[in-house]
PDB file of C-alpha atoms in Angstrom:
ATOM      1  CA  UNK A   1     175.635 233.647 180.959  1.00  0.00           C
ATOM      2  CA  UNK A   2     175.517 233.524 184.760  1.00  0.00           C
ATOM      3  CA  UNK A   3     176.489 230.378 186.602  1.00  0.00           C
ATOM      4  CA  UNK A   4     172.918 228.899 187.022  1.00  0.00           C
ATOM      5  CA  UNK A   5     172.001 229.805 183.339  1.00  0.00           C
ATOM      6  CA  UNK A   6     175.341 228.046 182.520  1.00  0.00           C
ATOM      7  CA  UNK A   7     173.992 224.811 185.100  1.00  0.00           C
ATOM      8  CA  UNK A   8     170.660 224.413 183.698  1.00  0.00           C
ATOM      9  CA  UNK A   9     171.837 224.300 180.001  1.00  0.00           C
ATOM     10  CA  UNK A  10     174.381 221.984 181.030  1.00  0.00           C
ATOM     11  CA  UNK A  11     171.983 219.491 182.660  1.00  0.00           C
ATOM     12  CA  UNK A  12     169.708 219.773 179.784  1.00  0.00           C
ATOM     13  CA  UNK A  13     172.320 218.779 177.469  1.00  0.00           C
ATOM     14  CA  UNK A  14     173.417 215.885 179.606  1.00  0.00           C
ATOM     15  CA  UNK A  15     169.723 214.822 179.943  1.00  0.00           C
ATOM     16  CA  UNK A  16     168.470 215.196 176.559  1.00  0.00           C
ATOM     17  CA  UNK A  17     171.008 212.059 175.165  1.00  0.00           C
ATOM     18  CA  UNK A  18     169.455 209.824 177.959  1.00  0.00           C
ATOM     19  CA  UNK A  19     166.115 210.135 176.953  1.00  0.00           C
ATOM     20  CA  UNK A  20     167.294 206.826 174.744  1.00  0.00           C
ATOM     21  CA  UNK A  21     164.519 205.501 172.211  1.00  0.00           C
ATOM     22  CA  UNK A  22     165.620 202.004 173.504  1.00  0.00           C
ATOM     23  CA  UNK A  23     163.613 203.032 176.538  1.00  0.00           C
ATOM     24  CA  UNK A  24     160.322 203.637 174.602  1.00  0.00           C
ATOM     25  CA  UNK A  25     160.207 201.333 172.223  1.00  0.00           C
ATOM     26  CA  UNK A  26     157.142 199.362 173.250  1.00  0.00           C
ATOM     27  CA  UNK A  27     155.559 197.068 170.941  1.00  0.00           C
ATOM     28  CA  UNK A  28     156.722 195.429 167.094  1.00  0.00           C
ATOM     29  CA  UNK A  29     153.944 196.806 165.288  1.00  0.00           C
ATOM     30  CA  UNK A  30     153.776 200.703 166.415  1.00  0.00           C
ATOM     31  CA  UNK A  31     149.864 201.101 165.271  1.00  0.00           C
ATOM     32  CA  UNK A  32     147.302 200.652 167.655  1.00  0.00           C
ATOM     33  CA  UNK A  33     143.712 201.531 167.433  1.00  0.00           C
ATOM     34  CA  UNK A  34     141.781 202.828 170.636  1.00  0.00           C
ATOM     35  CA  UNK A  35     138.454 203.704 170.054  1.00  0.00           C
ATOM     36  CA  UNK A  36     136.443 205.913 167.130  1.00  0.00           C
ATOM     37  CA  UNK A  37     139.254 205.934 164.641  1.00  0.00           C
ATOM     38  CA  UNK A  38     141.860 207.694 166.777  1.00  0.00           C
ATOM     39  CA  UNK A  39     144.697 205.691 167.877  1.00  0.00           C
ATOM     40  CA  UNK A  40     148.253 205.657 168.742  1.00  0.00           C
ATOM     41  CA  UNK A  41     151.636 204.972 166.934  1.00  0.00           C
ATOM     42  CA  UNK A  42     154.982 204.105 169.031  1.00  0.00           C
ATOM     43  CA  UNK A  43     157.500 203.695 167.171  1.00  0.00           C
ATOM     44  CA  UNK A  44     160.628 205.431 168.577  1.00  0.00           C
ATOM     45  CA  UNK A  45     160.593 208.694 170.695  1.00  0.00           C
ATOM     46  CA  UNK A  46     157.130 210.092 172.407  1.00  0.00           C
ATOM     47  CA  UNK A  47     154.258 208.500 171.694  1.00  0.00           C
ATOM     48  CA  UNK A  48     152.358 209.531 168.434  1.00  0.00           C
ATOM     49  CA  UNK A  49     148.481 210.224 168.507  1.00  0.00           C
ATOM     50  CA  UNK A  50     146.213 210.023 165.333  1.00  0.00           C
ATOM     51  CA  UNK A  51     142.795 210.810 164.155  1.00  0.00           C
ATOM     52  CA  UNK A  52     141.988 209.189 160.746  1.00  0.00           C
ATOM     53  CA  UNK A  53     138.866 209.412 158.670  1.00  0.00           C
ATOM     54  CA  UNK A  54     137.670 210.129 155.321  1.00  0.00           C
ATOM     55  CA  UNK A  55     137.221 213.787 156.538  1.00  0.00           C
ATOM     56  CA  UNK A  56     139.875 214.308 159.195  1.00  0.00           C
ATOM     57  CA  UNK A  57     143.398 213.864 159.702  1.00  0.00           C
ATOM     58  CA  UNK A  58     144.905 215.091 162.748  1.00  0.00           C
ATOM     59  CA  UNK A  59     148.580 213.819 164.063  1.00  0.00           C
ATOM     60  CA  UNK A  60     149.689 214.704 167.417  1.00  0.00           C
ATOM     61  CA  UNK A  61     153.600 214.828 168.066  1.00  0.00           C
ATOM     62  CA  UNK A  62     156.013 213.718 164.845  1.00  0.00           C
ATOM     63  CA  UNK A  63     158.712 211.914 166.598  1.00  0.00           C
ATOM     64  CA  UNK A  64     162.148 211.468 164.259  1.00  0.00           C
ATOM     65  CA  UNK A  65     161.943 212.341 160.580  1.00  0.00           C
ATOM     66  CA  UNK A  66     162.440 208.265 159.945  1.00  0.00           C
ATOM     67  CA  UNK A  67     159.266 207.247 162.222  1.00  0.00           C
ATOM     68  CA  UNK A  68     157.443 210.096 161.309  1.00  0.00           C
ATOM     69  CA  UNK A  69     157.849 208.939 157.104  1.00  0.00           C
ATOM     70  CA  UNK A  70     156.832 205.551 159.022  1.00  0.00           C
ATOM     71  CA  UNK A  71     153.764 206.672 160.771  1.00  0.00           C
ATOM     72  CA  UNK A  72     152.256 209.316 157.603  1.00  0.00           C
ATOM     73  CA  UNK A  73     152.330 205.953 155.377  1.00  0.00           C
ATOM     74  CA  UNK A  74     150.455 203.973 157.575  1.00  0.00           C
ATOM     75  CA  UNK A  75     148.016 206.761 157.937  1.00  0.00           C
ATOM     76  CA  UNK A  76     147.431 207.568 154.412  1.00  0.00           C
ATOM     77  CA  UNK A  77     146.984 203.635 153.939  1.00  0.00           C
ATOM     78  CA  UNK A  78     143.955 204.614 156.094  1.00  0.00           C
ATOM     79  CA  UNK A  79     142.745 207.988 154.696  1.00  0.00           C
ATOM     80  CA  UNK A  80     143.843 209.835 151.387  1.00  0.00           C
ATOM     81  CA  UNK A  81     143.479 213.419 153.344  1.00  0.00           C
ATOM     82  CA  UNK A  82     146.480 215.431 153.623  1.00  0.00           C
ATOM     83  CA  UNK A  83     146.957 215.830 158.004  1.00  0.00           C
ATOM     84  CA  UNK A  84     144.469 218.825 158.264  1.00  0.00           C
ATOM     85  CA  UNK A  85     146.676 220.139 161.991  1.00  0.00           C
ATOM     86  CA  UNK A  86     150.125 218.586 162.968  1.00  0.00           C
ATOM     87  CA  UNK A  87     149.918 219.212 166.950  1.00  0.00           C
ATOM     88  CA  UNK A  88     152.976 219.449 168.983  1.00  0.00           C
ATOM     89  CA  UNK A  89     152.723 218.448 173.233  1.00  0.00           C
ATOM     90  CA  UNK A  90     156.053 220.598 173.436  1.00  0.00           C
ATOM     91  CA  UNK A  91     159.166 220.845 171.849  1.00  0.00           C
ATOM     92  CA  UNK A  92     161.565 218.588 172.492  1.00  0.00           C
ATOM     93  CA  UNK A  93     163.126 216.418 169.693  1.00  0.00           C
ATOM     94  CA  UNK A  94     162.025 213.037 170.307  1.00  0.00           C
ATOM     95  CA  UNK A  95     158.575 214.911 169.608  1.00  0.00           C
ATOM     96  CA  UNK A  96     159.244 217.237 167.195  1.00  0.00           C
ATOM     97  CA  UNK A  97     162.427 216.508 164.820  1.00  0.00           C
ATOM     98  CA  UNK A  98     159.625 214.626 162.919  1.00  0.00           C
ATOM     99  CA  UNK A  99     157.761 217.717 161.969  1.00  0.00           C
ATOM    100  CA  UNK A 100     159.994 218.265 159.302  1.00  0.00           C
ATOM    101  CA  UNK A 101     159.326 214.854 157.418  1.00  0.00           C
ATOM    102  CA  UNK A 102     155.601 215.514 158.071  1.00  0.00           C
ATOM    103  CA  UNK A 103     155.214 219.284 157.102  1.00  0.00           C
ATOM    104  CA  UNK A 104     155.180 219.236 153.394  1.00  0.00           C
ATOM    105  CA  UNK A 105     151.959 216.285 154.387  1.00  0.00           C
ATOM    106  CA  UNK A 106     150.642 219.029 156.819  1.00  0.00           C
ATOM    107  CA  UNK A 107     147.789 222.126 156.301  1.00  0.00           C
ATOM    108  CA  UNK A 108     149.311 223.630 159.626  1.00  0.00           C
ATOM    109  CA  UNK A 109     151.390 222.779 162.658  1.00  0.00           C
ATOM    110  CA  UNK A 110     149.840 223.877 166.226  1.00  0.00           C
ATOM    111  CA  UNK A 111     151.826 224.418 169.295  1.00  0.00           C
ATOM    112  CA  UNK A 112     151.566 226.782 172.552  1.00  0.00           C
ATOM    113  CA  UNK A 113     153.229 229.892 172.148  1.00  0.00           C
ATOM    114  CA  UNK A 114     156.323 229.173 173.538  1.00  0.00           C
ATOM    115  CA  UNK A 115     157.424 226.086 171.701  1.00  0.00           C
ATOM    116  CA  UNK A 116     158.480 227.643 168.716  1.00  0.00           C
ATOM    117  CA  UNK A 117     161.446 229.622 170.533  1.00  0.00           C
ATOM    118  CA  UNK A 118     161.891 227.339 172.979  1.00  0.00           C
ATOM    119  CA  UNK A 119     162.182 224.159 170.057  1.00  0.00           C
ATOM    120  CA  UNK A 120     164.825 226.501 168.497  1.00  0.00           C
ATOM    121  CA  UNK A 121     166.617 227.343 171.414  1.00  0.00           C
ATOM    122  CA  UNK A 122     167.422 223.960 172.152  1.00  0.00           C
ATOM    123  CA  UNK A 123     168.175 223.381 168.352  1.00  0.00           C
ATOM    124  CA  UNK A 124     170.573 225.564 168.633  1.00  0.00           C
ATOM    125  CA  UNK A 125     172.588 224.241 171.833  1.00  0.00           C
ATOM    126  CA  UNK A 126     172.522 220.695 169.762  1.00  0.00           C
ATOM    127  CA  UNK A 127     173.355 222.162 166.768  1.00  0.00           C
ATOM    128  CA  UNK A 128     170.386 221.291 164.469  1.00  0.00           C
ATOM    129  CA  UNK A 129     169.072 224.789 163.787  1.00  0.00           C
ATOM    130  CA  UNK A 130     168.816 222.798 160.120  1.00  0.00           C
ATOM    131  CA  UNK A 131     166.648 220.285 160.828  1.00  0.00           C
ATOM    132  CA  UNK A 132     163.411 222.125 161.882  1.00  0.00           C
ATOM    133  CA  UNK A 133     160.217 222.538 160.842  1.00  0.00           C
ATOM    134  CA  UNK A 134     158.215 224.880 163.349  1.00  0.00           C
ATOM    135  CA  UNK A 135     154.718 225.743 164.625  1.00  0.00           C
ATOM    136  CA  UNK A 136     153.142 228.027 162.309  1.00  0.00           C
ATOM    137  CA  UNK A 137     149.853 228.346 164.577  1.00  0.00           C
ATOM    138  CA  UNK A 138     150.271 228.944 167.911  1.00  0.00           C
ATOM    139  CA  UNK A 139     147.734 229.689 171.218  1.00  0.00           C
ATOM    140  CA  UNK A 140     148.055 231.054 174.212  1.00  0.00           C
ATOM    141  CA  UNK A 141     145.518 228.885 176.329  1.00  0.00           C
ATOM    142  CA  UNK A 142     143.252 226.890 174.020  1.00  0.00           C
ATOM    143  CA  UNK A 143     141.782 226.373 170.462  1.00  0.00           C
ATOM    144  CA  UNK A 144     139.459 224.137 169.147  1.00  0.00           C
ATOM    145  CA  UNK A 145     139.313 221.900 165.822  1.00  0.00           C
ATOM    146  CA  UNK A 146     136.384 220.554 164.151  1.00  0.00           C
ATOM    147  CA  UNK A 147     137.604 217.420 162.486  1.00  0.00           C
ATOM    148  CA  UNK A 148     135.186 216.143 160.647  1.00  0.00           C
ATOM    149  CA  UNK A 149     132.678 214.142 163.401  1.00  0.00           C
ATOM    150  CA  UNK A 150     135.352 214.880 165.967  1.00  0.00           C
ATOM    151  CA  UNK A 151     135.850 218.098 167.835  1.00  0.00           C
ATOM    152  CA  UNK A 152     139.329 218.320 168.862  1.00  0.00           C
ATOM    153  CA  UNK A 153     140.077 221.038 171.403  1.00  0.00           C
ATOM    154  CA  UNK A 154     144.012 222.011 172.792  1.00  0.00           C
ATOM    155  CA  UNK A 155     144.729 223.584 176.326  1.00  0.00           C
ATOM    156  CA  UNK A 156     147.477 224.663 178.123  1.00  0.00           C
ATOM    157  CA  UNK A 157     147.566 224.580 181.971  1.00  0.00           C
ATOM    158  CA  UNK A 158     150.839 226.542 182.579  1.00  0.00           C
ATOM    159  CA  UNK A 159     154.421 225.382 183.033  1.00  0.00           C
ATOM    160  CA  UNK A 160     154.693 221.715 184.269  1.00  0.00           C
ATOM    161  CA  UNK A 161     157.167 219.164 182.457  1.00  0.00           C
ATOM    162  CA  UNK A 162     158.311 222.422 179.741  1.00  0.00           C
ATOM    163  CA  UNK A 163     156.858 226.006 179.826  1.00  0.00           C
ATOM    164  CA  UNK A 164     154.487 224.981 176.465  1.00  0.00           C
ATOM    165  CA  UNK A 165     152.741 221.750 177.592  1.00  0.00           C
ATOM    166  CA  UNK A 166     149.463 221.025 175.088  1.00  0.00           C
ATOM    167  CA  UNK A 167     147.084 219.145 176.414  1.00  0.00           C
ATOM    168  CA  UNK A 168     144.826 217.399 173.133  1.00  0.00           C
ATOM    169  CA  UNK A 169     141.028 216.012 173.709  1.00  0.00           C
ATOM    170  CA  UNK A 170     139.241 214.044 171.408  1.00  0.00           C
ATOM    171  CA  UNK A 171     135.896 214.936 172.735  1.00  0.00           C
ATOM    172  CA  UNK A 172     133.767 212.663 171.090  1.00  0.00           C
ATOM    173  CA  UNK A 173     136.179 209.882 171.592  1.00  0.00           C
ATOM    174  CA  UNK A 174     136.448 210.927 175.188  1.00  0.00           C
ATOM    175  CA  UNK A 175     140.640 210.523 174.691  1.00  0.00           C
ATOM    176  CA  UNK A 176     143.337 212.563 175.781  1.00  0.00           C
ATOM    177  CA  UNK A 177     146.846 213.021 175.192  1.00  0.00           C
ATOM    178  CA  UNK A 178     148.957 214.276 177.608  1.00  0.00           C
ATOM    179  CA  UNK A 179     152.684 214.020 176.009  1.00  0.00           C
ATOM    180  CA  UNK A 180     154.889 213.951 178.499  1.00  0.00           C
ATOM    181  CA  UNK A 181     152.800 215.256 181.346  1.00  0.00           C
ATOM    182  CA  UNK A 182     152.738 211.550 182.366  1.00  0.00           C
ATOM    183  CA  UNK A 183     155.961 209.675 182.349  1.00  0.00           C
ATOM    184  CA  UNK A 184     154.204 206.319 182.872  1.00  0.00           C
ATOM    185  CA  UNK A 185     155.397 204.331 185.950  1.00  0.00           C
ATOM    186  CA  UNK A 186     159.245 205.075 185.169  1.00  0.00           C
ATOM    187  CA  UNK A 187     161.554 208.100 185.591  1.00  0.00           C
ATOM    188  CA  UNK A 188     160.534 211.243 184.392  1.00  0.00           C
ATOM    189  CA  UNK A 189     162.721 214.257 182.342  1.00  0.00           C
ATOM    190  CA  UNK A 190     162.325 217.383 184.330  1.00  0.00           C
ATOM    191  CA  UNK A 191     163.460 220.516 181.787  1.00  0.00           C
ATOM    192  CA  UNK A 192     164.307 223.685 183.873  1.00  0.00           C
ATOM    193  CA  UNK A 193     165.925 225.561 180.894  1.00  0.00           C
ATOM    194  CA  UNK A 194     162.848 224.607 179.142  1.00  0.00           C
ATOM    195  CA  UNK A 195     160.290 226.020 181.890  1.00  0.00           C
ATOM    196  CA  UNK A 196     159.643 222.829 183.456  1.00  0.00           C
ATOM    197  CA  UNK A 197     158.608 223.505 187.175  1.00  0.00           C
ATOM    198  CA  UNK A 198     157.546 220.487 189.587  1.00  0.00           C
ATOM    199  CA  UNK A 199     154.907 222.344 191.227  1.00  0.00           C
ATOM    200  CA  UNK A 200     153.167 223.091 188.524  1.00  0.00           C
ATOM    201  CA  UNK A 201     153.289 219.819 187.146  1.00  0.00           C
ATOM    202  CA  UNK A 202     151.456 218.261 190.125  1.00  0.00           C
ATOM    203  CA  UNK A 203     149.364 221.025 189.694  1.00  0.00           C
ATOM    204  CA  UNK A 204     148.283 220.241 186.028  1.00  0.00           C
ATOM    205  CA  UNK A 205     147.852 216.174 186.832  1.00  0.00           C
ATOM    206  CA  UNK A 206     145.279 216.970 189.809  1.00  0.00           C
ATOM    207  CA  UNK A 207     143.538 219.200 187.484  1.00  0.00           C
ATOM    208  CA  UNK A 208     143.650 216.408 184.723  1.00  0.00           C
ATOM    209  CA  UNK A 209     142.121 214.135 187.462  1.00  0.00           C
ATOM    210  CA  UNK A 210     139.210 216.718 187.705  1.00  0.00           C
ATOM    211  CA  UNK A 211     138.411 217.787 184.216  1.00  0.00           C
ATOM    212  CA  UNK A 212     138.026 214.153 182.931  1.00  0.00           C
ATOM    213  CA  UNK A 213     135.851 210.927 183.965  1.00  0.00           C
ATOM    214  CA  UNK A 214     137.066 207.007 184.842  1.00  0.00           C
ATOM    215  CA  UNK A 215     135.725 206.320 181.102  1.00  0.00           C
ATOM    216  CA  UNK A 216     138.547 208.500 179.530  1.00  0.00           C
ATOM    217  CA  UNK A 217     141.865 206.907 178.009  1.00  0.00           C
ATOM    218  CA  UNK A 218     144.795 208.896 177.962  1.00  0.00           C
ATOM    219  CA  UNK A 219     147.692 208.535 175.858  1.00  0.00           C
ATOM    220  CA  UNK A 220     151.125 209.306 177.692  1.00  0.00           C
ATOM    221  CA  UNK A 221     154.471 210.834 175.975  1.00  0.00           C
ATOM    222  CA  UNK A 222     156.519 207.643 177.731  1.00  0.00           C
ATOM    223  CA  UNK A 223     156.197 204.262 179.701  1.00  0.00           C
ATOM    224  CA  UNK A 224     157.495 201.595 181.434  1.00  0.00           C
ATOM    225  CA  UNK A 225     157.229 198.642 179.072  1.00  0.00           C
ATOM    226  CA  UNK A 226     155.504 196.560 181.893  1.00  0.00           C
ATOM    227  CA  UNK A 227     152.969 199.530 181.509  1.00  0.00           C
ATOM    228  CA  UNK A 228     152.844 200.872 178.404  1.00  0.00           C
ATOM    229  CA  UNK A 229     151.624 204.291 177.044  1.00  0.00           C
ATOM    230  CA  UNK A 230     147.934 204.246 177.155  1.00  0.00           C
ATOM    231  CA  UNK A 231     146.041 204.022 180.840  1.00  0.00           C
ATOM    232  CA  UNK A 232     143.525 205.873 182.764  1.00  0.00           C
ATOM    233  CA  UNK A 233     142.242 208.157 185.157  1.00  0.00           C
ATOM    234  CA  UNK A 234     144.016 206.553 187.596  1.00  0.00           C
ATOM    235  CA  UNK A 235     147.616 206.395 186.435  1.00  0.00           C
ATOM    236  CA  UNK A 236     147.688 210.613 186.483  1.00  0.00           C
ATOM    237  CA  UNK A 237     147.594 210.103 190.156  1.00  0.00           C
ATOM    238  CA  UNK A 238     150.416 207.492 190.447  1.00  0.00           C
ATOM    239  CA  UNK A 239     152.623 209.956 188.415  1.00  0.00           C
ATOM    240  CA  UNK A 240     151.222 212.949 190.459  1.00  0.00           C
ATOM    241  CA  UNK A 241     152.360 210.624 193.761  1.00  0.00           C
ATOM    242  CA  UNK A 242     155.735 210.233 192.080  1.00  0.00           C
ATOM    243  CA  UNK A 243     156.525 213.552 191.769  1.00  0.00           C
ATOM    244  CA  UNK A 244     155.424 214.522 195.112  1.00  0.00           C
ATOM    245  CA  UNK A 245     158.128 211.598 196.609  1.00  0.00           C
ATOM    246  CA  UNK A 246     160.563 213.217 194.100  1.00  0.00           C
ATOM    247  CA  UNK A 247     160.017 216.813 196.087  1.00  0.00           C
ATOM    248  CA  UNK A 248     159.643 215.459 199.861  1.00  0.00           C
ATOM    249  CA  UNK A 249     162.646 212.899 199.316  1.00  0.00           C
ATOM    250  CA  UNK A 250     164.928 215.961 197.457  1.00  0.00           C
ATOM    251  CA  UNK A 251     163.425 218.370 200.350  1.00  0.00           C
ATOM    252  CA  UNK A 252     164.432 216.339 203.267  1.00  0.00           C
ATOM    253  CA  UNK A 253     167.680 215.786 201.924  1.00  0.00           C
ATOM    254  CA  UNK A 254     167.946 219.784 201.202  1.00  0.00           C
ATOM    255  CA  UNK A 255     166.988 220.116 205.257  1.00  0.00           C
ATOM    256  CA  UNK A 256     169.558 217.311 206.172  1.00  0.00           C
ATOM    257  CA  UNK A 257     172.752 219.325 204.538  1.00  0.00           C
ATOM    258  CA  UNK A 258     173.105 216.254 202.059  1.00  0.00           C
ATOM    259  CA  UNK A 259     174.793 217.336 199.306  1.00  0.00           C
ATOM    260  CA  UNK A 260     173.255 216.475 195.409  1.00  0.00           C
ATOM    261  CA  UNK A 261     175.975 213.790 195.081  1.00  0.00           C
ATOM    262  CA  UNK A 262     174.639 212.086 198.236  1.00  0.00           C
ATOM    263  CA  UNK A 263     171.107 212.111 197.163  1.00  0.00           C
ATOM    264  CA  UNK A 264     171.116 210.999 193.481  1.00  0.00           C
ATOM    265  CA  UNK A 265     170.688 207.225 194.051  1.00  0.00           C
ATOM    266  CA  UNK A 266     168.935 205.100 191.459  1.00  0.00           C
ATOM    267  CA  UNK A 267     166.312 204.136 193.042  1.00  0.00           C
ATOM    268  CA  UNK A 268     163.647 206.262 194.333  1.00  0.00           C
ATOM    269  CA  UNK A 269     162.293 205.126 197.909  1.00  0.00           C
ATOM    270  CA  UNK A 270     158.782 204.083 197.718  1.00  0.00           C
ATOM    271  CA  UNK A 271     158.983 204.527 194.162  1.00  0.00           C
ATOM    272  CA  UNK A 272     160.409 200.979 192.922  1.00  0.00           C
ATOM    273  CA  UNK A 273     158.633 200.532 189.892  1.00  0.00           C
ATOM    274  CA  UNK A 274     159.770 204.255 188.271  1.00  0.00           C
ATOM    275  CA  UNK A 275     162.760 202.541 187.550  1.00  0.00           C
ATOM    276  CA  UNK A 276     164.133 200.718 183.619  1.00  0.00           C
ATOM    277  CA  UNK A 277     167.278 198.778 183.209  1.00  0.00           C
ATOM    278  CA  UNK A 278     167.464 200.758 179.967  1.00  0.00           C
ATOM    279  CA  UNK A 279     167.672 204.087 181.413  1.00  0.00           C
ATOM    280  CA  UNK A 280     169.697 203.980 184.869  1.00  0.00           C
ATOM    281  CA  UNK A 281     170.681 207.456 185.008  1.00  0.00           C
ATOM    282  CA  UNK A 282     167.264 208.761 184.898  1.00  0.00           C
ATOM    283  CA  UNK A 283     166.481 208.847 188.871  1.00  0.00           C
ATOM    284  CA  UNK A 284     169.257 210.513 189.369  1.00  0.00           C
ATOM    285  CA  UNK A 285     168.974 213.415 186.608  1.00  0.00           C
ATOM    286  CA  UNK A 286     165.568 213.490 188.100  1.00  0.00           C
ATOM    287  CA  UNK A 287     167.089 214.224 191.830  1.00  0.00           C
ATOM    288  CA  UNK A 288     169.468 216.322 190.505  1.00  0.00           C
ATOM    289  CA  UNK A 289     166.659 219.064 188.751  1.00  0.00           C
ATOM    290  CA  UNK A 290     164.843 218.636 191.625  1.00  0.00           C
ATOM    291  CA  UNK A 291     167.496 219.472 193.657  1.00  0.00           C
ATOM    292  CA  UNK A 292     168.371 222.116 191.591  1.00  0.00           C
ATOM    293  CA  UNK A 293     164.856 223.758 191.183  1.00  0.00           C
ATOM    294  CA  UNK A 294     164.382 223.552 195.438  1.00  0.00           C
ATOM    295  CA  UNK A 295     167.886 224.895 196.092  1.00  0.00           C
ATOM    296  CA  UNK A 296     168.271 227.222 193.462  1.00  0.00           C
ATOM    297  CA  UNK A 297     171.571 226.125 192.722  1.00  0.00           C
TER     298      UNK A 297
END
């Protein structure tokens, strides 16, 4: 293992505790409908997604195995189907470790191609090679799922917050989740050993903007409390703006000769409200990969 190799793993693993699910815990009852019987479920770790009818059952990100057993009996109060596709944003735990809780429930879990290795890779490095259930479908740049009324369809812009980033549209409901691609209006978790790269993560919000209208909702992986986890067309843009001051701040500092130590503060300039009492380190991590990623140290 060379010395970056050896960097980036170790910043993962110092990152990956952080991510508490204090931070995301948003509301006492962690069902919410939206519109046209999909809907969201908090609970604790990245933000669930659901589609429940009489002829459709589709679940998007699993959470822990406890939430997960949580969020499969509220959705078979609502529908006797089994969940006809299990669809994982990427692989990290707070969105995954649920998958096994919800798999025997499940026809098929879907991820991009890369989760499954990447999911077990990180397993591995926190010892819980046991505790996974994995994609057993898997696309390169998009499928689509008829669900009964509902078309469902699942793209992949490239590398952005990980290297397997799904992007899920309920057409017909005109909703979209974008896991973790938005980070809403607080500090963001920026996975290098993972694929993440900032560049292309600004590049996959503008193209977000693009693709969908003012009417959409989107469901994000995380929020602010003040904010919450569902918001529109809009709040890709504040996120995309965030990450940008993330880059020019790290950048300047990079063309100043300040070291990573200097720069890490806790408080982004310009970027007050990215900021939770619950999560202080998370501004700094953030500076830190960013540092890393520009520097290539």
């Amino acid at each position: 293992m060379n010395r970056r190799m050896f960097l980036q793993q170790t910043l993962a693993a110092a990152l990956l505790p952080l991510v508490s699910p204090r931070v995301f815990r948003l509301q006492e009852d962690p069902f919410r409908p939206l519109r046209r019987n999909v809907g969201i479920f908090t609970g604790r770790g990245g933000t669930i997604g659901w589609l429940a009818t009489a002829d459709a059952l589709i679940v998007v990100d699993a959470q822990f195995p406890e939430t997960a057993t949580q969020c499969w009996e509220g959705l078979h109060a609502r529908t006797e189907r089994m969940i006809d596709a299990l669809i994982n944003t990427h692989h990290h735990r707070d969105h995954t470790a649920g998958n096994i809780a919800l798999k025997p429930h499940a026809r098929q879990i879907i991820a991009h191609r890369n989760v499954p290795e990447l999911q077990r890779r990180a397993a591995e490095q926190q010892g819980t090679l046991d505790q996974q259930a994995y994609a057993d479908r898997t696309f390169d740049t998009s499928l689509t799922l008829e669900a009964g009324d509902e078309r469902v369809h699942v793209v992949y812009y490239g590398p952005a917050h990980t290297g397997g980033d799904a992007i899920i549209h309920f057409e017909k409901a005109n909703i979209v989740h974008v896991g973790d691609l938005v980070f809403n209006r607080m500090p963001c978790f920026i996975d290098l050993p993972g694929g993440a790269t900032t560049e292309g993560w600004i590049a996959a919000l503008e193209r977000l903007h693009a693709t969908y209208d003012d009417e959409t909702q989107f469901i994000f992986g995380h929020g602010n409390p003040k904010y919450g986890v569902v918001g529109g067309r809009a709040d890709l843009l504040v996120m995309r703006d965030f990450m940008e001051g993330l880059r020019r701040y790290v950048e300047a500092g990079i063309r100043a000769g300040k070291t990573v130590d200097e720069l890490a503060v806790d408080r982004l300039p310009d970027f007050p409200e990215h900021y939770v009492e619950s999560w202080p380190q998370g501004i700094p991590n953030a500076i830190r990969a960013v540092y890393q990623e520009l520097s290539g140290s």
